PDB file of C-alpha atoms in Angstrom:
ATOM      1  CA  UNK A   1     -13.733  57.058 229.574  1.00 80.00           C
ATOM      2  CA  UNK A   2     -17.182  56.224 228.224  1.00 90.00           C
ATOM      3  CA  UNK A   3     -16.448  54.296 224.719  1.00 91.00           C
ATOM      4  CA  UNK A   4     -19.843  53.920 223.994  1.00 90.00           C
ATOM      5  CA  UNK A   5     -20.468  57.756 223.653  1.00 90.00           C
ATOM      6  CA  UNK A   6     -17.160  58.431 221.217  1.00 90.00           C
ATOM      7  CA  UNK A   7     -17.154  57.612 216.985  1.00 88.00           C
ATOM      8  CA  UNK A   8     -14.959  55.637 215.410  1.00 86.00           C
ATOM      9  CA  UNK A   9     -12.534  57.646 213.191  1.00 83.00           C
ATOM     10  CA  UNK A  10     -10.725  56.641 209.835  1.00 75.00           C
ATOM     11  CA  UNK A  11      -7.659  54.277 210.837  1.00 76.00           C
ATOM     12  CA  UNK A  12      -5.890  54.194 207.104  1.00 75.00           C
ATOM     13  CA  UNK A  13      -2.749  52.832 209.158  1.00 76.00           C
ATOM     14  CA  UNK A  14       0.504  54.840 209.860  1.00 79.00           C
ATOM     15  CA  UNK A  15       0.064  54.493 213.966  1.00 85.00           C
ATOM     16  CA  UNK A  16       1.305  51.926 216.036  1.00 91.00           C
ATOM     17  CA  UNK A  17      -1.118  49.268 217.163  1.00 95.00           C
ATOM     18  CA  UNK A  18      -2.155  49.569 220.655  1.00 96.00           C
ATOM     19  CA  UNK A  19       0.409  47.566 222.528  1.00 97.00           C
ATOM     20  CA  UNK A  20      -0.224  45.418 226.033  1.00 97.00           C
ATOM     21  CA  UNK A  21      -0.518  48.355 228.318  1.00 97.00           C
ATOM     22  CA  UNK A  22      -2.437  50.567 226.129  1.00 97.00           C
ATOM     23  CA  UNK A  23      -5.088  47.195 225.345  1.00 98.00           C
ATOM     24  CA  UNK A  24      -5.069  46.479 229.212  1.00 97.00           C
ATOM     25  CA  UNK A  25      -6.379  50.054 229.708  1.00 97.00           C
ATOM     26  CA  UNK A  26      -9.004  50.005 227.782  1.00 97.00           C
ATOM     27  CA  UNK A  27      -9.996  46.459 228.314  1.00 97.00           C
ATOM     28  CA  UNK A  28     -11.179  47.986 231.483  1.00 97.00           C
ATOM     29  CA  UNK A  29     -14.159  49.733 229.502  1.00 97.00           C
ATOM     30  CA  UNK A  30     -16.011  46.677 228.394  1.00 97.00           C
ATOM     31  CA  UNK A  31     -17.101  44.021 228.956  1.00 98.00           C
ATOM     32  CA  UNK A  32     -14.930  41.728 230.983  1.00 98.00           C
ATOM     33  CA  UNK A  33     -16.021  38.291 228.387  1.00 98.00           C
ATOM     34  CA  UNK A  34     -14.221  39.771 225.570  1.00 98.00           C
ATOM     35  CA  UNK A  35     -10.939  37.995 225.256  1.00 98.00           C
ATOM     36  CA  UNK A  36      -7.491  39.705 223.544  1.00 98.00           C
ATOM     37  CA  UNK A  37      -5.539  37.237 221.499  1.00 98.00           C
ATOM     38  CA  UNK A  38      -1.384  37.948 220.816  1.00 97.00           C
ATOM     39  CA  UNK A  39      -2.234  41.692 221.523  1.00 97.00           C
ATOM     40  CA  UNK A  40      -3.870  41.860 217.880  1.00 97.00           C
ATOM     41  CA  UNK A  41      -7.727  40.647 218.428  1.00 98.00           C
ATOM     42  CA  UNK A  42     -10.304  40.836 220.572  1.00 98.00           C
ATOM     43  CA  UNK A  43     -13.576  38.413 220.703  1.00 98.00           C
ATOM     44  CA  UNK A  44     -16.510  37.996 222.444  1.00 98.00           C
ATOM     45  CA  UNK A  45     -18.892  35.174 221.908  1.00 98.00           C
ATOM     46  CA  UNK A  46     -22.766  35.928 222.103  1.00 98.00           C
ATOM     47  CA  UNK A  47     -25.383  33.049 223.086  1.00 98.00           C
ATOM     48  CA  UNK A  48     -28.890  33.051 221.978  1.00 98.00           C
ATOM     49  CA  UNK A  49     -32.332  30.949 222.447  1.00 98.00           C
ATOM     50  CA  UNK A  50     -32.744  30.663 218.608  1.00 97.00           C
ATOM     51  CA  UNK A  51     -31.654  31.501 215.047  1.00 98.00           C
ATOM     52  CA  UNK A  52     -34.317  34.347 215.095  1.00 98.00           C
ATOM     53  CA  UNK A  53     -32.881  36.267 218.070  1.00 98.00           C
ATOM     54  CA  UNK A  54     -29.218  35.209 216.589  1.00 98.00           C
ATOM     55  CA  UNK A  55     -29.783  37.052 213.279  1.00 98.00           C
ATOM     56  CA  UNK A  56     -31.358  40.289 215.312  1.00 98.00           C
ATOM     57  CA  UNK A  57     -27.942  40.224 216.916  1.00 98.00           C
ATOM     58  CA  UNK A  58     -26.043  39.793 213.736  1.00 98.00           C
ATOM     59  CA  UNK A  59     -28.190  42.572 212.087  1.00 98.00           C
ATOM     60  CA  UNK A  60     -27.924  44.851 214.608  1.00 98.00           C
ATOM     61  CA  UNK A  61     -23.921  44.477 215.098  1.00 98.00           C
ATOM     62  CA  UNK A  62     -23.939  45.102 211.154  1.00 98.00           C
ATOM     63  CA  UNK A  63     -25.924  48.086 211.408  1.00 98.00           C
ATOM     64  CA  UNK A  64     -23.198  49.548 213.982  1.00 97.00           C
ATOM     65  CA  UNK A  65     -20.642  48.714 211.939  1.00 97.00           C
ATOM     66  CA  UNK A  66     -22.043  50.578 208.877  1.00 97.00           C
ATOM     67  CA  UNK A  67     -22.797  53.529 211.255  1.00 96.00           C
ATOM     68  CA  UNK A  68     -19.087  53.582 212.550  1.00 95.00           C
ATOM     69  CA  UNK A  69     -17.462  52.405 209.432  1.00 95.00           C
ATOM     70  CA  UNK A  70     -15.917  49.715 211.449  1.00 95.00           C
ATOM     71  CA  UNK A  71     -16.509  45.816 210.137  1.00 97.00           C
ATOM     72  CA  UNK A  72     -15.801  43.273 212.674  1.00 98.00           C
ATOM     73  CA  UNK A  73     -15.698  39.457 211.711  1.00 98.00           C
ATOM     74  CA  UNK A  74     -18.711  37.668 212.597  1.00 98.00           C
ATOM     75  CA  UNK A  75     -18.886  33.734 213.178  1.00 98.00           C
ATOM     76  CA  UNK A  76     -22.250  33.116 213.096  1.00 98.00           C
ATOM     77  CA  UNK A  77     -24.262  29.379 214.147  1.00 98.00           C
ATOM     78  CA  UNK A  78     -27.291  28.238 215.338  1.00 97.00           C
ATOM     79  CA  UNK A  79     -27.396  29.974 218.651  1.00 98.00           C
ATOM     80  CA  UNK A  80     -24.200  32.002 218.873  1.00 98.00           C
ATOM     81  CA  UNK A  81     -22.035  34.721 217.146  1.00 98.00           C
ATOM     82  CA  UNK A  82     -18.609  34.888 217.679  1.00 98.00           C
ATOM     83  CA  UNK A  83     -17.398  38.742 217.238  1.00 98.00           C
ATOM     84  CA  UNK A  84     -13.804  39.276 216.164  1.00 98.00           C
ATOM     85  CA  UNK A  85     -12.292  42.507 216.338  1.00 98.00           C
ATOM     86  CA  UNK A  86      -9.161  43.821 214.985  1.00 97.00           C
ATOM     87  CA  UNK A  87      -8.003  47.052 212.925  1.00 95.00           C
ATOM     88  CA  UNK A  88      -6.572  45.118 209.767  1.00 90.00           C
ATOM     89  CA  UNK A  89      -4.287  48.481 208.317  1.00 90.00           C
ATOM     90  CA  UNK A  90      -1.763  48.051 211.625  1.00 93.00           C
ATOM     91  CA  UNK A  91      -2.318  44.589 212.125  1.00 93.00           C
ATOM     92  CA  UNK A  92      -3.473  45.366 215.347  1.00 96.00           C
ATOM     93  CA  UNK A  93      -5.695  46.717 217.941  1.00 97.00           C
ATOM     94  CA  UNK A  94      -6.522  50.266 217.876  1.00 95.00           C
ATOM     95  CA  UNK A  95      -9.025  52.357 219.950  1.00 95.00           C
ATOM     96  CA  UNK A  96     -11.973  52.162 217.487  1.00 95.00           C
ATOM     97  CA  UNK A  97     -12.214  48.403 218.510  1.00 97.00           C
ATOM     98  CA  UNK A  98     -13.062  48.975 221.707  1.00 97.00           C
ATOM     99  CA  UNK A  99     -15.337  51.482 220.648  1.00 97.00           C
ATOM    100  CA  UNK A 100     -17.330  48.885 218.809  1.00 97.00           C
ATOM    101  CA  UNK A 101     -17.184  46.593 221.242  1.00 97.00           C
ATOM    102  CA  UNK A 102     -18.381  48.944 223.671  1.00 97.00           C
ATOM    103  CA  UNK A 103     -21.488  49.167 221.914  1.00 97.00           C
ATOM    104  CA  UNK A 104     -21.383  46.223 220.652  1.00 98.00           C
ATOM    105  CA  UNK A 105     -22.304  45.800 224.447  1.00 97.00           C
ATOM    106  CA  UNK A 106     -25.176  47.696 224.489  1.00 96.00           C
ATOM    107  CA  UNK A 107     -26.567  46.062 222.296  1.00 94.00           C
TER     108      UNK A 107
ATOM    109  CA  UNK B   1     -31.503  15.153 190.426  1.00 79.00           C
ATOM    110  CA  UNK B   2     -33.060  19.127 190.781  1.00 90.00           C
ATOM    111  CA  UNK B   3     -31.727  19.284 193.984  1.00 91.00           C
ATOM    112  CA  UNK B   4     -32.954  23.046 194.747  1.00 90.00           C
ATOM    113  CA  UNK B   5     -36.206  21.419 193.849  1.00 89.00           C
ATOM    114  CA  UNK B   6     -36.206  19.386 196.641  1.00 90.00           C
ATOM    115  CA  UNK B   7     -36.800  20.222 200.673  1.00 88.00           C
ATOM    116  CA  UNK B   8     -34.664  19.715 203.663  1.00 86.00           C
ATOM    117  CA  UNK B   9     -36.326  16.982 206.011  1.00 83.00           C
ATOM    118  CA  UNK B  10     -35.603  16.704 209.739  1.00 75.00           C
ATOM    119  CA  UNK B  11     -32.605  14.754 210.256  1.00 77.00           C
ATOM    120  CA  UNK B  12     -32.767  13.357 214.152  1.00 76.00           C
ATOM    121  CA  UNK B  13     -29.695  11.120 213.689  1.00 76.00           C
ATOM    122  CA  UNK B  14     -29.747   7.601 213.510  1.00 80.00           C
ATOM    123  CA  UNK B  15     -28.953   7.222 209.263  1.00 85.00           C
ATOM    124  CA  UNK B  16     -25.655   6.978 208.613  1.00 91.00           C
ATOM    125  CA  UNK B  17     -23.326  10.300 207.176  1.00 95.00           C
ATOM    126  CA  UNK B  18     -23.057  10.002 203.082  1.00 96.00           C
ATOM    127  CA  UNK B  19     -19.782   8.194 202.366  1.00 97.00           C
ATOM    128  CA  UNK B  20     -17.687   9.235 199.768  1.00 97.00           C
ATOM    129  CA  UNK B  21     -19.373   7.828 196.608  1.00 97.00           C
ATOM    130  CA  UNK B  22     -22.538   8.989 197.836  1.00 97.00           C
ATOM    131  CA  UNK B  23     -21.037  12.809 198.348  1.00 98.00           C
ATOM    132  CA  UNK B  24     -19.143  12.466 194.808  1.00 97.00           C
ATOM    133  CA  UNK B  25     -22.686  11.835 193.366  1.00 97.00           C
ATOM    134  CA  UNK B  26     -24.651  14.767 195.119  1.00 97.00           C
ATOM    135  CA  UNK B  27     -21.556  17.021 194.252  1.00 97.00           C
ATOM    136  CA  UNK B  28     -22.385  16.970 190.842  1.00 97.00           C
ATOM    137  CA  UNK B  29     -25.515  18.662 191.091  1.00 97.00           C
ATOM    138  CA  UNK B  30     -24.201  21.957 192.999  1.00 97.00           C
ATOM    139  CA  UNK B  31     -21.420  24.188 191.766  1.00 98.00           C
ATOM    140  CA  UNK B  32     -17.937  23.287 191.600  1.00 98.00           C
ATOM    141  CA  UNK B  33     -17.025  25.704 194.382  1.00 98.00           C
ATOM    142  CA  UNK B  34     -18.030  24.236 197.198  1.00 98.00           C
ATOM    143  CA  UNK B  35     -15.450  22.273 199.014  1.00 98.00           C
ATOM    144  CA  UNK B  36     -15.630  18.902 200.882  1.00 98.00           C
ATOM    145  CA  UNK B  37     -13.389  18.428 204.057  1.00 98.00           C
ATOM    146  CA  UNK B  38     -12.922  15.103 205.337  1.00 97.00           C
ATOM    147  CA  UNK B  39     -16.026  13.616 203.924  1.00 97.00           C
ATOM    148  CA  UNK B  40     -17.994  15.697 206.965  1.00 97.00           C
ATOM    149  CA  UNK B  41     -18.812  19.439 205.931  1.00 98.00           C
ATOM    150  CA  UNK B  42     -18.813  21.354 202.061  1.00 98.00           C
ATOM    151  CA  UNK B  43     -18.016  24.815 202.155  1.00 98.00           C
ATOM    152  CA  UNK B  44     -18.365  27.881 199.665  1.00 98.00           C
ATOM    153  CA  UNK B  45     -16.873  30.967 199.830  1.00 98.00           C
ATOM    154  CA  UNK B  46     -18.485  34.030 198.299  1.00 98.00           C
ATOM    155  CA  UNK B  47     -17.043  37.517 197.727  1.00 98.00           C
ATOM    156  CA  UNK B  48     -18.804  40.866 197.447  1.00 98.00           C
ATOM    157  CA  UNK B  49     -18.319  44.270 196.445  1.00 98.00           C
ATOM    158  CA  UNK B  50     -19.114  46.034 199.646  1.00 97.00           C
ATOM    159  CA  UNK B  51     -20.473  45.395 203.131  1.00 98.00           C
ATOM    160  CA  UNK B  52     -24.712  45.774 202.262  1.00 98.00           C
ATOM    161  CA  UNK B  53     -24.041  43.632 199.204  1.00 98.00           C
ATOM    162  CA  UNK B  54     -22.791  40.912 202.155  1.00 98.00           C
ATOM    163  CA  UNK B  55     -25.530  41.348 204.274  1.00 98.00           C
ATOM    164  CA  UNK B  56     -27.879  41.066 202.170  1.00 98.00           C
ATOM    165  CA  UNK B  57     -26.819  37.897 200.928  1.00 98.00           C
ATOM    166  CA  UNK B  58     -26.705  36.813 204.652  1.00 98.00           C
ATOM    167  CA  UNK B  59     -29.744  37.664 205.427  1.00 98.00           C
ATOM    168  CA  UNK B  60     -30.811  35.681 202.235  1.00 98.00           C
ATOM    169  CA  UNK B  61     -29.096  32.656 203.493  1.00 98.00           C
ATOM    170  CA  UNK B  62     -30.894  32.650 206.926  1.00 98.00           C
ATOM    171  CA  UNK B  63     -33.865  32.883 205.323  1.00 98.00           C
ATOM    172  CA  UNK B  64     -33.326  30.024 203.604  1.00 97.00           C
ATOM    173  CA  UNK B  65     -32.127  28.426 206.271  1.00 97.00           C
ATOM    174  CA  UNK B  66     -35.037  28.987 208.728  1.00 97.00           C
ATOM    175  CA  UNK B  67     -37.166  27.808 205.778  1.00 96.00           C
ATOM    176  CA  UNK B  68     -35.488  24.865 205.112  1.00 95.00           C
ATOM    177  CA  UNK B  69     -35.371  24.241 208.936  1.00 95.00           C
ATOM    178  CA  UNK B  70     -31.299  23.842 208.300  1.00 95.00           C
ATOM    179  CA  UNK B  71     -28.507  26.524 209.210  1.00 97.00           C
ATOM    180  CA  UNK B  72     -25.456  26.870 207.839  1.00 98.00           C
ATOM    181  CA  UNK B  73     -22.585  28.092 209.542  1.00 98.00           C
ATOM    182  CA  UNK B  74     -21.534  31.563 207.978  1.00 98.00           C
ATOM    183  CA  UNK B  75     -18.025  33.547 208.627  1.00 98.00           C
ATOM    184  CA  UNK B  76     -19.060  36.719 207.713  1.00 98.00           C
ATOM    185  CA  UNK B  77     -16.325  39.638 206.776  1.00 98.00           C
ATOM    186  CA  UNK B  78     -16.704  42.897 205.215  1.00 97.00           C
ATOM    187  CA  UNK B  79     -16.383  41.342 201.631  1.00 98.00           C
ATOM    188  CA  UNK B  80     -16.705  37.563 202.097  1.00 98.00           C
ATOM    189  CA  UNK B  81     -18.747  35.308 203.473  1.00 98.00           C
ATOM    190  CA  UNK B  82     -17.882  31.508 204.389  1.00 98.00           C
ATOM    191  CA  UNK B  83     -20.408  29.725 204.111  1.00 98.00           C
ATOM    192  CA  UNK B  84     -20.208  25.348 206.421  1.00 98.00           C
ATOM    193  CA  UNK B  85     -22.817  23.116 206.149  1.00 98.00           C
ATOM    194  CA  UNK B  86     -23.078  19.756 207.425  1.00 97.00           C
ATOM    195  CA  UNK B  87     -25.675  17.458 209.526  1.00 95.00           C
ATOM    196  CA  UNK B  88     -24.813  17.553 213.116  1.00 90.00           C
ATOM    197  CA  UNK B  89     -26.909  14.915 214.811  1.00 91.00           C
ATOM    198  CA  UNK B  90     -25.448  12.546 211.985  1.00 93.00           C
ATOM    199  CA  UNK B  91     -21.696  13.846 212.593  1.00 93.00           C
ATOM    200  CA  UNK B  92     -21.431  14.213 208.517  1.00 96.00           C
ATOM    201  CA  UNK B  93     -23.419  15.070 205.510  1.00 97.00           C
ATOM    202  CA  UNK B  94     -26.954  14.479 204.447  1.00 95.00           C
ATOM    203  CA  UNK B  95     -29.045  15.376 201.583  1.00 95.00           C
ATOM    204  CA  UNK B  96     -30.010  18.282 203.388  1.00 95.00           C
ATOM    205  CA  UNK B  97     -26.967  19.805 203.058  1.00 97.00           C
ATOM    206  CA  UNK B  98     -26.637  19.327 199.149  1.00 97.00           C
ATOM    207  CA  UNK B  99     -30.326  20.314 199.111  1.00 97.00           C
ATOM    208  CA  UNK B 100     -29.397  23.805 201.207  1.00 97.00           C
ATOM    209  CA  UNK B 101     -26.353  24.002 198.992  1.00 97.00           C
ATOM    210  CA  UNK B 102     -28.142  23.927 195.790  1.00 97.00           C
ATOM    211  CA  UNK B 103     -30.748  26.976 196.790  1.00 97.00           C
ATOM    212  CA  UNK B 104     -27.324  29.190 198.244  1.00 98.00           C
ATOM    213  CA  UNK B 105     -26.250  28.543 194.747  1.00 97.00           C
ATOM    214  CA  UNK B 106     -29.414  30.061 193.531  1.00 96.00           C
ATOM    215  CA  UNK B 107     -29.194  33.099 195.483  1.00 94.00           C
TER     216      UNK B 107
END
């Protein structure tokens, strides 16, 4: 399962959010330093040298999100981005997160 | 007091944080919206129509900010943006951060 090579698709809600099995599946496809929170979240945090690189990082991750029509949350400082992910119509974690953050890996 | 005629200066530590009189008098010359918490950080939220609206505005922002030689913290969703400022090495506010407040305000 390559999550960086599929699209994320329209979630308007109606499906179950992914529950603890289905997260700890695909948690296996990225990177191990993003973290799931109460089965609804996950977050990665991103360090950088300075607010230059920082803001490539922030453009770039916004430029994905456009592209997949997927927003995450972004806490941006000095020389670090927090990325929160979550699919806010089920209140939960569905597969187009981990899509994102897949790429949000390759980045 | 033009405040967003006025230019951050470095801020190495070593003055003391504004107390509250002090912050009740710079808080006159931004807009109303911004918040103070505990007499150590004012924050602003601002809300936009869609997601390029938002990131252009933070992009704006981090301009400023690498201008003014003074970042903000920003929590950026798909609609909203928080935007923190305070004075770390001082543990509080400084003038810089009513200065950097006044030119968001401008945006």
């Amino acid at each position: 399962m390559d999550l960086s090579k599929k699209k994320c698709v329209p979630c308007e809600g109606g499906v179950p959010p992914f529950d603890e099995h289905k997260i700890a599946e695909y948690k296996k496809h990225i990177q191990p330093d993003w973290k799931v929170t109460d089965n609804k979240k996950i977050s990665r945090e991103f360090l950088f040298v300075n607010y230059r690189h920082t803001m490539e990082f922030v453009n770039n991750v916004a430029n994905l999100a456009e592209e997949e029509g997927h927003h995450p949350d972004m806490h941006v400082h000095y020389g670090k981005v927090l990325i929160e992910l979550s699919t806010h119509s089920i209140k939960g974690l569905s597969e187009n997160d981990f899509i994102l953050a897949a790429k949000i890996d390759l980045l």
